Amino acid sequence: MSIIKVENLYKVFGKDPKRAIEMVNKGYKKDEIMAKTGTTIGINNVSFEVEPGESFVVMGLSGSGKSTLIRCLNRLIEPTLGSISINDKDITKMDKKELSELRKKSVSMVFQNFAIFPHYTVLENASYGLKVMGVVKEEREQKALESLEAVGLKGWENYYPSKLSGGMQQRVGLARALATDPDILLMDEAFSALDPLIRKDMQSELLELQDKLQKTIIFITHDLDEALRLGDRIALMKDGEIVQIGTPEEIMMSPATEYVEKFVADVDRSRVLTAEMIMKKTATVIHYPKDGPRVALHRMKENDISSIFTVDKQNRLIGIVMAEDALTAIENNETSLDSIIQKDIPTALPDTPLKEMFALMTGKNLPLAVVDENSKFKGIVVRGTVMAKLAEGGIAND
Amino acid sequence: MIDFFIPLEDWINIGFEKVSYYLSPFLRAASEFLGVIIDGFEDLLLWPPEIVIMILVALLVWILASYRLAIFAFVGLLITFGLDIWEPTMSTVALALSGTAVSLLVGVPLGIFASQSNVVERILRPILDFMQTLPSFVYLIPAVMFFGMGKVSALVAIMIFAMPPAVRLTTLGIREVSGEMVEAARAFGSGRWQTLKDVQLPLAIPTIMAGVNQCIMMALAMTVIASMIGGGGLGNVVLRSMQTLNIGMGAVGGLGIVILAILLDRLTETLSKKVKKD
Ligand SMILES: Nc1ncnc2c1ncn2[C@@H]1O[C@H](COP(=O)(O)OP(=O)(O)OP(=O)(O)O)[C@@H](O)[C@H]1O
Ligand SMILES: [Mg+2]
């Protein structure tokens, strides 16, 4: 069951929103409506659902309506039309009091420029949400301390924000949002103002926190790398519409429109495609010690291949058997594979990127086995696929 | 020749008469209240021996600002004593500061109100423009009509003249608090009033302090003009010097005002810098 459900949401900035919506539904473009009526279409007929514990990333160019969308979710911006249900309650129908309760208890927000209060200490900042809730001082400081500790700011409680670096200030922002223990975190380009290294750190930290806390996160970014890293699913926006929603892989592998394709194209494919994404999962294997050279040769003939991977009963990779070696073993009347399994072979992890796979394969004429951390066999990657994907990325000759 | 004449003069005269007639009970009460404030303040400054006031002022300045300004305050007041203008100086201080206090008392809440509502701001803006650009002599007349000659009229004229910057800078200070900051408070469920109290007002204080500074300076400037309607104080010294063409006396009165102006300006400036830092 979904925690957030947005249905046919519209937001029009300006006078006479009805007319603008009529025009949109007749197929007029955002610019045309702007020129004719002076109103701006912020959100145009957006629908989506988010599952509890999901990280839902919204991506799009500047002006595509990302901030407007996320602010509709806690009604910092009033939607013009449509419904938004959070925990099965339509928040567009809430009165002031219910809305305030929603903001205090269920939904909190992290801002692009941190929006930390400069006249409050780190601790007072982190406990702000609880103060608004009316929690007594001792208790709110206790909780704020816990959430400051969770974001790695223990010991900084009594400093003023101006003494903190950008990354630390945003940690305060995160702690403030977590202190009220909300179900949903809204993060509007929360890491965009940070420099790249700190940004990566913050992403990792968010992923770690998310592992523990399992919040539902709506994360806005215009950075594809960040979206791929953080998102369970990604929604791409253009001119107020969602043009595609899907898992990172779906977005990468089959961009729905030219717009998405362009968005995706600026990412270095060789860096983003991983072993897991291009491997063959249905590769034929033989089992050790049950199978001998005859079975091995038979399977290879059947599948028209010249080598075959060997796994044990628990599906752990043991090695590879070559067709010539199997033939020799049969001529020598051997029944076990022991003497012919090559065990010292390169393997890839599911998240090994394309470039590294290419390096692992150079000089060898073998497919690459993909195994997980426990040596469990996952699939194989053949040379041809790697070359083809590299060529698409335009870096086959580097 | 066309026969065109606007009897604005008559209209206003008649209007004022009517208004002052209907308002007279209220005006009397207000007059008494303001009279108590200003007389009380003046008596307080003139009652102890001069040296006690000098030391107390210097100490207060030291606590609020710096020892250097405290020395200036002490020496400055000593000079006014030496020039034999102690009494008018204290009377001007009382008038300027009570004028400032009343201006702030009315101006800051008005400014807050205007920051919360575009309609209120749109109504207030032309009125404030009018109050500030009208030659200052002009409001001496209604002040006298409503309150008669004397300190209370002077106070009212000062209040009208000095209030606009307090209103304007309060509104500006609140409105220029970054939208994200306000959003942050609202996003955690803060209502309008709480957002104002927790976030907007504290962050607007440096700008409001600039308004206080301007307000004091304008009040001080107006005390000179208000001496024409019985404001007394240093303004009166200057006025008399003009009437008698006594250039020396004019210089003495002017020096007193300059000393007060420098002291009050530096004091509020230092204070607003201090709040900014914290
Ligand atoms: N208060 C407003 N009044 C009028 N138009 C607005 C307002 N807020 C946003 N818009 C318009 O709505 C559209 C979407 O703006 P929004 O801020 O949601 O974009 P965004 O995707 O967040 O962009 P960015 O990446 O620059 O933050 C833009 O065309 C913008 O000009
Ligand atoms: Mg934005």
XYZ file of C-alpha atoms and ligand atoms in Angstrom:
708
model
C 0.000 0.000 0.000
C 1.348 3.397 -0.923
C 2.108 6.107 1.619
C 1.877 8.959 -0.874
C -0.594 8.966 -3.701
C -0.744 11.927 -6.046
C -3.565 12.027 -8.582
C -3.989 14.426 -11.482
C -2.219 17.229 -9.729
C -2.108 20.697 -11.290
C -0.533 23.908 -10.090
C -1.047 27.135 -11.958
C 0.708 30.335 -10.869
C -1.269 33.455 -11.662
C -4.824 34.568 -12.186
C -7.594 32.498 -13.735
C -6.075 29.045 -13.228
C -9.226 27.348 -14.578
C -8.687 28.778 -18.022
C -5.037 27.744 -17.979
C -5.987 24.184 -17.059
C -8.580 24.069 -19.830
C -5.937 25.199 -22.275
C -3.464 22.616 -21.020
C -6.030 19.891 -21.495
C -6.651 21.094 -25.024
C -2.992 20.484 -25.708
C -1.541 23.975 -25.541
C 2.123 24.119 -24.495
C 3.415 25.837 -21.355
C 4.916 28.761 -23.331
C 1.768 29.329 -25.345
C -0.330 29.501 -22.205
C 2.185 31.861 -20.632
C 2.017 34.121 -23.686
C -1.776 34.074 -23.928
C -2.840 34.277 -20.289
C 0.217 35.340 -18.346
C -0.107 32.308 -16.090
C 2.603 29.741 -15.492
C 1.906 26.036 -15.443
C 3.961 24.767 -12.510
C 2.576 21.224 -12.382
C 0.654 19.646 -15.216
C -1.479 16.586 -14.521
C 0.986 14.682 -12.377
C 0.128 11.306 -10.852
C 2.353 8.885 -8.997
C 2.519 6.717 -5.909
C 5.301 6.172 -3.423
C 5.675 3.091 -1.244
C 6.622 3.270 2.444
C 10.389 3.142 2.831
C 10.981 4.029 -0.790
C 13.457 6.629 -2.000
C 11.676 8.429 -4.787
C 13.848 10.800 -6.779
C 12.416 13.589 -8.909
C 14.714 14.863 -11.605
C 14.413 17.501 -14.282
C 15.918 20.666 -15.683
C 15.604 24.040 -13.964
C 12.044 25.299 -14.096
C 10.543 21.883 -14.751
C 8.462 22.102 -11.572
C 10.367 19.939 -9.106
C 10.312 22.399 -6.234
C 6.699 23.194 -6.897
C 5.800 19.504 -6.779
C 7.632 18.783 -3.537
C 6.104 21.877 -1.891
C 2.647 20.687 -2.840
C 3.301 17.570 -0.763
C 3.260 19.607 2.458
C 1.223 22.426 0.966
C 3.868 25.100 1.299
C 2.441 25.678 -2.164
C -1.305 25.237 -2.584
C -2.164 22.854 -5.422
C -4.687 24.198 -7.914
C -6.420 20.928 -8.722
C -6.070 17.224 -8.000
C -5.548 15.197 -4.884
C -2.619 14.210 -2.717
C -3.136 11.445 -0.184
C -0.655 10.891 2.589
C -1.329 7.893 4.809
C -4.689 7.658 3.038
C -5.764 11.176 3.948
C -6.332 13.756 1.256
C -4.137 16.612 2.382
C -5.600 19.047 -0.145
C -8.786 19.008 1.928
C -7.119 19.518 5.289
C -7.853 22.637 7.322
C -5.161 24.723 8.955
C -5.012 22.668 12.085
C -4.813 19.277 10.385
C -2.207 20.639 8.035
C -0.117 21.889 10.921
C -0.375 18.452 12.560
C 0.733 16.829 9.303
C 3.782 19.068 9.112
C 4.648 18.537 12.745
C 4.299 14.785 12.803
C 4.386 13.137 9.400
C 6.289 15.173 6.874
C 9.466 17.160 7.330
C 11.695 18.969 4.923
C 15.369 19.597 4.145
C 16.252 22.663 2.079
C 18.687 23.435 -0.706
C 20.355 26.324 1.119
C 19.997 24.546 4.459
C 17.665 27.198 5.927
C 19.225 26.683 9.325
C 18.264 29.424 11.767
C 21.403 31.523 12.350
C 20.198 32.891 15.681
C 19.732 29.422 17.172
C 22.421 27.013 18.294
C 22.827 23.672 16.559
C 20.814 22.036 19.329
C 18.045 24.627 19.205
C 17.906 24.208 15.448
C 17.663 20.448 15.660
C 14.910 20.668 18.255
C 12.883 23.300 16.409
C 10.247 20.908 15.087
C 9.726 19.530 18.579
C 9.465 23.035 19.996
C 6.671 23.793 17.554
C 5.007 20.554 18.648
C 5.087 21.833 22.195
C 7.397 19.142 23.571
C 8.960 20.184 26.871
C 12.508 21.451 26.717
C 14.255 18.527 28.365
C 12.602 15.934 26.190
C 13.078 17.818 22.968
C 16.745 18.395 23.666
C 17.147 14.708 24.417
C 15.597 13.756 21.088
C 17.472 16.456 19.198
C 20.729 15.174 20.670
C 19.933 11.694 19.440
C 19.278 12.887 15.938
C 22.382 15.082 15.956
C 24.342 12.032 16.947
C 22.785 10.060 14.113
C 24.075 12.594 11.578
C 27.519 12.721 13.180
C 27.309 16.087 14.900
C 27.800 14.990 18.468
C 29.740 17.632 20.383
C 28.606 20.504 18.191
C 25.282 21.144 19.973
C 26.202 24.484 21.469
C 27.796 26.065 18.429
C 26.072 28.595 16.231
C 25.601 27.510 12.605
C 27.927 30.210 11.264
C 30.824 28.266 12.777
C 29.960 25.172 10.741
C 30.934 24.185 7.201
C 28.276 23.766 4.524
C 28.234 20.003 4.875
C 27.812 20.256 8.620
C 25.074 22.841 8.284
C 23.141 20.492 6.066
C 23.620 17.759 8.646
C 21.915 20.094 11.091
C 19.143 20.464 8.526
C 18.877 16.705 8.319
C 18.930 16.310 12.096
C 16.182 18.904 12.420
C 14.090 16.976 9.927
C 14.715 13.623 11.628
C 14.169 14.809 15.196
C 10.384 14.755 14.891
C 10.559 11.177 13.608
C 8.421 11.822 10.518
C 7.286 9.169 8.059
C 8.271 11.235 5.084
C 11.336 13.342 4.343
C 11.103 15.926 1.603
C 14.538 16.896 0.322
C 14.651 19.678 -2.262
C 18.105 19.609 -3.853
C 19.404 19.059 -0.368
C 22.966 18.377 -1.480
C 23.198 20.660 -4.506
C 24.878 23.492 -2.635
C 27.697 21.252 -1.383
C 30.971 20.680 -3.164
C 31.289 17.345 -4.972
C 33.291 15.356 -2.416
C 31.144 16.422 0.542
C 28.126 15.766 -1.607
C 29.202 12.146 -2.178
C 29.760 11.747 1.569
C 26.327 13.078 2.345
C 24.780 10.716 -0.187
C 26.506 7.762 1.444
C 25.425 8.921 4.839
C 21.846 9.329 3.720
C 21.905 5.803 2.312
C 23.237 4.473 5.597
C 20.656 6.361 7.615
C 17.963 5.184 5.257
C 19.096 1.603 5.833
C 18.471 2.028 9.538
C 15.467 4.327 9.599
C 13.509 3.250 6.522
C 11.878 6.621 5.959
C 10.000 7.422 2.825
C 12.146 9.959 0.999
C 11.234 12.301 -1.812
C 14.524 13.605 -3.136
C 14.849 16.316 -5.745
C 17.949 16.688 -7.836
C 19.042 17.666 -11.289
C 22.076 15.448 -11.074
C 21.662 12.051 -12.705
C 24.516 10.425 -10.782
C 22.858 11.436 -7.531
C 19.486 10.199 -8.761
C 20.902 6.814 -9.773
C 22.681 6.475 -6.484
C 19.855 7.414 -4.155
C 16.706 6.500 -6.010
C 14.747 3.288 -5.781
C 12.699 4.894 -8.492
C 13.217 8.046 -10.516
C 10.620 10.364 -11.983
C 11.690 12.690 -14.780
C 9.901 16.003 -15.116
C 9.618 18.362 -18.030
C 7.485 21.511 -18.193
C 5.508 20.417 -15.154
C 4.774 16.925 -16.423
C 6.271 13.616 -15.402
C 7.620 12.147 -18.632
C 8.901 8.871 -17.202
C 8.915 6.972 -13.926
C 11.045 3.897 -13.417
C 13.907 2.228 -11.624
C 17.343 3.660 -12.379
C 17.979 0.755 -14.733
C 14.756 1.247 -16.623
C 15.466 4.928 -17.086
C 19.010 4.240 -18.247
C 18.285 1.339 -20.507
C 15.122 2.501 -22.162
C 14.597 6.232 -22.038
C 10.936 6.854 -22.830
C 11.374 10.075 -24.742
C 14.064 12.066 -26.449
C 14.087 14.383 -23.452
C 14.964 11.547 -21.084
C 17.499 10.242 -23.559
C 19.256 13.592 -23.648
C 19.220 13.697 -19.903
C 20.708 10.257 -19.702
C 23.209 10.774 -22.501
C 25.392 13.151 -20.556
C 26.297 10.395 -18.163
C 29.280 8.266 -19.010
C 27.662 4.924 -19.734
C 30.798 2.926 -19.040
C 30.766 4.279 -15.515
C 27.126 3.693 -14.862
C 26.441 0.338 -16.483
C 27.345 -2.420 -14.079
C 27.957 -6.134 -14.439
C 24.538 -6.877 -13.026
C 22.875 -4.788 -15.719
C 24.463 -6.458 -18.716
C 25.077 -10.049 -17.538
C 23.319 -13.147 -18.822
C 21.504 -14.622 -15.861
C 20.541 -17.901 -17.530
C 24.052 -19.161 -18.258
C 24.462 -22.942 -18.293
C 26.740 -24.349 -15.601
C 27.932 -27.754 -14.443
C 27.937 -28.952 -10.847
C 30.973 -30.098 -8.943
C 31.616 -32.850 -7.871
C 28.531 -34.523 -9.352
C 29.320 -33.836 -13.037
C 32.353 -35.146 -14.888
C 34.092 -34.296 -18.188
C 31.472 -36.062 -20.306
C 28.573 -33.998 -18.911
C 30.659 -30.888 -19.301
C 31.367 -31.539 -22.964
C 27.777 -32.478 -23.625
C 26.486 -29.202 -22.117
C 28.990 -27.178 -24.113
C 27.990 -28.862 -27.360
C 24.342 -28.391 -26.572
C 24.779 -24.656 -25.974
C 27.384 -24.109 -28.636
C 29.989 -22.739 -26.237
C 33.666 -23.541 -25.748
C 33.939 -23.165 -21.978
C 31.619 -23.673 -19.029
C 31.545 -22.408 -15.418
C 31.486 -24.882 -12.559
C 29.613 -24.306 -9.308
C 29.125 -26.334 -6.131
C 25.871 -27.422 -4.506
C 25.419 -24.005 -2.879
C 25.863 -22.339 -6.254
C 29.307 -21.046 -5.309
C 31.691 -20.524 -8.214
C 34.540 -23.036 -8.397
C 36.129 -22.383 -11.754
C 35.895 -22.853 -15.479
C 36.315 -25.912 -17.732
C 37.546 -25.560 -21.322
C 36.201 -27.817 -24.102
C 39.706 -29.007 -25.178
C 40.608 -30.004 -21.620
C 37.345 -31.927 -21.230
C 38.097 -33.812 -24.448
C 41.597 -34.739 -23.260
C 40.191 -35.912 -19.918
C 37.682 -38.163 -21.655
C 40.446 -39.681 -23.817
C 42.423 -40.363 -20.618
C 39.308 -42.004 -19.195
C 39.072 -39.664 -16.208
C 35.712 -39.337 -14.441
C 36.363 -36.285 -12.273
C 36.883 -32.657 -13.173
C 39.621 -32.117 -10.576
C 42.536 -32.042 -12.969
C 40.986 -29.748 -15.543
C 39.134 -27.004 -13.580
C 40.881 -23.656 -13.913
C 40.319 -21.981 -10.583
C 42.359 -18.829 -10.934
C 39.998 -16.759 -13.044
C 38.964 -13.106 -12.888
C 35.464 -12.402 -11.578
C 33.275 -9.334 -11.341
C 30.906 -8.237 -8.569
C 27.336 -7.259 -9.517
C 28.191 -3.546 -9.212
C 31.516 -3.663 -11.033
C 31.342 -0.921 -13.671
C 31.770 -1.515 -17.386
C 35.231 0.020 -17.634
C 36.643 -2.309 -14.990
C 35.069 -5.345 -16.624
C 36.776 -4.354 -19.837
C 40.114 -4.234 -18.019
C 39.499 -7.651 -16.408
C 38.793 -9.217 -19.787
C 41.669 -7.837 -21.838
C 44.138 -10.471 -22.983
C 41.900 -13.371 -22.025
C 39.442 -15.039 -24.282
C 37.061 -16.105 -21.512
C 33.698 -14.805 -20.414
C 33.598 -13.074 -17.031
C 31.771 -14.701 -14.135
C 29.683 -12.394 -11.946
C 29.622 -13.455 -8.284
C 28.355 -11.749 -5.176
C 30.252 -11.148 -1.921
C 29.646 -14.765 -0.873
C 31.042 -16.146 -4.138
C 27.550 -17.131 -5.249
C 27.388 -17.388 -9.022
C 25.063 -14.747 -10.517
C 25.635 -14.798 -14.257
C 28.146 -14.241 -16.972
C 29.255 -11.315 -19.079
C 30.596 -12.087 -22.539
C 33.198 -10.063 -24.371
C 30.873 -9.049 -27.169
C 28.388 -7.355 -24.837
C 31.071 -5.345 -23.076
C 32.528 -4.171 -26.388
C 29.118 -3.232 -27.732
C 28.147 -1.228 -24.621
C 31.475 0.537 -24.597
C 31.007 1.456 -28.251
C 27.607 2.975 -27.463
C 29.226 5.062 -24.772
C 31.718 6.245 -27.399
C 34.828 5.296 -25.497
C 35.778 1.955 -27.098
C 39.108 3.361 -28.274
C 40.337 5.027 -25.114
C -11.233 84.372 -17.446
C -12.685 81.161 -16.060
C -13.928 81.194 -12.534
C -12.047 78.357 -10.857
C -11.174 78.252 -7.187
C -10.570 75.368 -4.832
C -11.415 76.381 -1.255
C -8.980 73.861 0.233
C -7.954 76.267 2.961
C -11.517 76.624 4.224
C -12.229 72.934 3.982
C -9.246 72.032 6.055
C -9.872 74.728 8.613
C -13.491 73.720 9.048
C -12.602 70.047 9.033
C -9.992 70.544 11.724
C -12.345 72.494 13.895
C -14.936 69.742 13.683
C -12.437 66.988 14.271
C -10.859 68.702 17.246
C -14.295 69.347 18.676
C -15.357 65.708 18.475
C -11.977 64.398 19.507
C -11.501 66.766 22.383
C -12.099 64.271 25.237
C -9.718 61.840 23.655
C -7.196 64.577 22.910
C -7.268 65.769 26.456
C -6.557 62.295 27.765
C -3.766 61.753 25.265
C -2.343 65.145 26.081
C -2.283 64.382 29.760
C -0.683 61.010 29.227
C 2.050 62.375 26.970
C 2.554 65.309 29.316
C 3.178 62.959 32.229
C 5.750 60.987 30.246
C 7.739 63.944 29.082
C 7.609 65.916 32.314
C 8.465 62.836 34.312
C 11.444 62.077 32.153
C 12.666 65.662 32.274
C 12.290 65.869 36.039
C 14.152 62.620 36.422
C 17.109 64.044 34.494
C 17.110 67.387 36.249
C 16.434 66.277 39.798
C 19.814 64.722 40.819
C 23.038 66.757 40.872
C 24.524 67.098 37.371
C 27.608 65.054 38.187
C 25.468 62.059 39.152
C 23.726 62.121 35.791
C 27.039 62.460 33.979
C 28.462 59.424 35.764
C 25.319 57.348 35.343
C 25.125 58.128 31.618
C 28.820 57.334 31.167
C 28.374 54.013 33.007
C 25.336 53.103 30.957
C 27.154 53.912 27.716
C 30.094 51.843 28.882
C 27.881 48.832 29.531
C 25.941 49.190 26.294
C 28.777 50.238 23.981
C 32.420 50.935 24.793
C 34.580 52.755 27.328
C 35.675 55.189 24.607
C 32.151 56.292 23.911
C 31.607 56.463 27.675
C 34.489 58.949 27.956
C 33.003 60.958 25.102
C 29.634 60.976 26.845
C 31.118 62.187 30.123
C 33.235 64.908 28.519
C 30.401 65.978 26.231
C 27.980 66.369 29.108
C 30.629 68.177 31.115
C 31.005 70.658 28.251
C 27.266 71.354 28.147
C 27.432 71.983 31.874
C 30.334 74.346 31.337
C 28.466 76.156 28.600
C 25.630 76.663 31.043
C 23.143 74.807 28.868
C 22.686 71.814 31.157
C 19.027 72.383 31.720
C 18.023 72.841 28.046
C 20.241 69.885 27.108
C 18.473 67.570 29.528
C 15.154 68.908 28.395
C 16.085 68.151 24.770
C 17.241 64.655 25.721
C 13.942 64.059 27.462
C 11.957 65.360 24.502
C 13.948 63.506 21.833
C 13.998 60.215 23.707
C 10.352 60.258 24.677
C 9.564 61.198 21.076
C 11.611 58.221 19.933
C 9.970 55.930 22.452
C 6.471 56.914 21.384
C 7.440 56.643 17.695
C 8.780 53.137 18.230
C 5.833 52.148 20.349
C 3.526 52.980 17.471
C 5.898 52.481 14.534
C 7.269 49.011 15.197
C 3.874 47.313 15.607
C 2.639 49.178 12.521
C 5.704 47.956 10.651
C 5.063 44.379 11.765
C 1.459 44.688 10.708
C 2.471 46.030 7.297
C 4.943 43.186 6.828
C 2.123 40.680 7.222
C -0.327 42.220 4.820
C 0.268 43.679 1.384
C -2.935 45.687 1.651
C -1.838 47.386 4.854
C 1.537 48.130 3.344
C -0.006 49.587 0.225
C -2.194 51.877 2.318
C 0.616 52.893 4.664
C 3.249 53.631 2.068
C 1.763 56.866 0.612
C 0.899 58.081 4.104
C 4.484 57.565 5.238
C 5.796 59.245 2.090
C 3.504 62.155 2.810
C 4.627 62.389 6.431
C 8.267 62.395 5.453
C 8.177 64.789 2.531
C 5.859 67.389 3.979
C 7.968 70.353 5.208
C 8.390 69.752 8.900
C 7.005 73.161 9.822
C 3.650 72.146 8.423
C 2.826 69.676 11.141
C 3.519 72.137 13.809
C 0.132 73.697 13.026
C -2.156 70.672 13.511
C -0.131 69.680 16.546
C -0.802 73.080 18.085
C -4.463 72.980 17.057
C -5.017 69.652 18.719
C -2.781 70.048 21.749
C -2.078 73.770 22.125
C 1.406 75.248 22.534
C 3.820 73.275 24.660
C 5.823 70.142 25.106
C 3.021 67.762 24.205
C 2.533 69.356 20.776
C 6.259 69.215 20.279
C 6.211 65.535 21.156
C 3.411 64.865 18.696
C 5.180 66.733 15.900
C 8.345 64.766 16.649
C 6.424 61.537 16.645
C 4.909 62.193 13.228
C 8.267 63.162 11.822
C 10.355 60.388 13.352
C 7.971 57.457 13.033
C 8.205 56.685 9.283
C 11.717 55.176 9.354
C 10.723 52.942 12.276
C 7.725 51.626 10.343
C 9.567 51.277 7.061
C 12.649 49.552 8.384
C 10.632 47.175 10.538
C 8.598 46.129 7.499
C 11.706 45.904 5.342
C 13.615 43.896 7.939
C 10.838 41.337 8.279
C 10.184 41.080 4.577
C 13.810 40.620 3.658
C 14.214 37.515 5.853
C 14.916 34.812 3.293
C 11.928 32.913 2.000
C 13.611 29.602 2.705
C 13.990 30.544 6.364
C 10.284 31.272 6.647
C 9.449 28.130 4.683
C 11.587 26.114 7.075
C 9.598 27.335 10.051
C 6.284 26.771 8.259
C 7.354 23.328 7.079
C 7.672 22.239 10.700
C 4.137 23.358 11.412
C 4.788 26.853 12.733
C 1.871 29.214 12.333
C 2.144 32.799 11.217
C 2.582 34.317 14.632
C 5.103 31.743 15.789
C 7.114 32.112 12.593
C 7.167 35.845 13.159
C 8.261 35.454 16.752
C 10.790 32.631 16.275
C 12.332 33.539 12.957
C 11.345 36.768 11.243
C 11.596 39.238 14.125
C 14.922 37.970 15.507
C 16.441 38.009 12.039
C 15.038 41.474 11.348
C 16.564 43.043 14.453
C 19.663 44.529 12.763
C 17.434 46.328 10.249
C 14.985 47.390 12.938
C 17.925 48.778 14.918
C 18.896 50.852 11.884
C 15.340 52.178 12.014
C 15.746 53.016 15.687
C 18.909 54.914 14.902
C 17.229 56.959 12.173
C 14.246 57.546 14.386
C 16.406 58.996 17.179
C 18.325 61.238 14.815
C 15.166 62.582 13.261
C 13.597 63.139 16.640
C 16.618 65.111 17.722
C 16.529 67.210 14.549
C 12.865 67.896 15.065
C 13.341 69.127 18.642
C 14.960 72.225 17.171
C 12.011 72.997 14.946
C 9.532 72.037 17.638
C 10.938 74.762 19.862
C 8.750 77.114 17.781
C 5.667 75.582 19.378
C 7.010 75.442 22.868
C 9.251 72.411 22.744
C 11.864 74.208 24.814
C 15.336 72.813 25.298
C 18.325 73.493 23.096
C 16.027 74.336 20.204
C 14.805 77.224 22.258
C 18.365 78.452 22.793
C 18.911 78.407 19.031
C 15.570 80.053 18.377
C 16.276 82.881 20.808
C 19.703 83.415 19.312
C 18.077 83.839 15.921
C 15.528 86.278 17.257
C 18.206 88.370 18.934
C 20.873 87.840 16.253
C 23.172 86.490 18.981
C 25.609 84.380 17.033
C 27.534 83.232 20.104
C 24.410 81.891 21.746
C 23.490 80.120 18.509
C 26.863 78.408 18.465
C 26.493 77.260 22.067
C 23.036 75.786 21.421
C 24.228 74.181 18.200
C 27.219 72.610 19.935
C 24.935 71.051 22.527
C 22.849 69.477 19.793
C 25.910 68.198 17.964
C 27.213 66.552 21.124
C 23.888 64.815 21.709
C 23.631 63.786 18.057
C 27.082 62.193 17.980
C 26.511 60.412 21.275
C 23.109 58.971 20.360
C 24.169 58.036 16.839
C 27.289 56.161 17.933
C 25.432 54.509 20.761
C 22.673 53.054 18.587
C 25.148 52.162 15.862
C 27.292 50.182 18.279
C 24.212 48.550 19.707
C 22.961 47.411 16.309
C 26.400 46.054 15.450
C 26.351 44.111 18.689
C 23.016 42.463 17.953
C 24.180 41.618 14.465
C 27.180 39.765 15.813
C 25.292 37.604 18.295
N 5.636 31.760 -6.914
C 5.672 31.593 -8.252
N 5.001 32.432 -9.064
C 5.021 32.279 -10.398
N 5.660 31.300 -11.034
C 6.359 30.426 -10.292
C 6.406 30.518 -8.862
N 7.171 29.505 -8.393
C 7.584 28.827 -9.463
N 7.102 29.356 -10.608
C 7.304 28.854 -11.974
O 6.934 27.501 -12.001
C 7.827 26.742 -12.782
C 8.432 25.622 -11.966
O 9.274 26.179 -10.978
P 10.053 25.295 -9.924
O 10.708 26.225 -8.970
O 9.156 24.273 -9.379
O 11.154 24.605 -10.826
P 12.350 23.636 -10.397
O 12.202 22.425 -11.215
O 12.375 23.484 -8.930
O 13.602 24.442 -10.897
P 15.053 24.578 -10.227
O 15.828 23.376 -10.649
O 15.595 25.834 -10.849
O 14.888 24.689 -8.750
C 8.841 27.713 -13.345
O 8.450 28.069 -14.634
C 8.757 28.884 -12.395
O 9.061 30.070 -13.071
Mg 13.812 24.047 -7.375
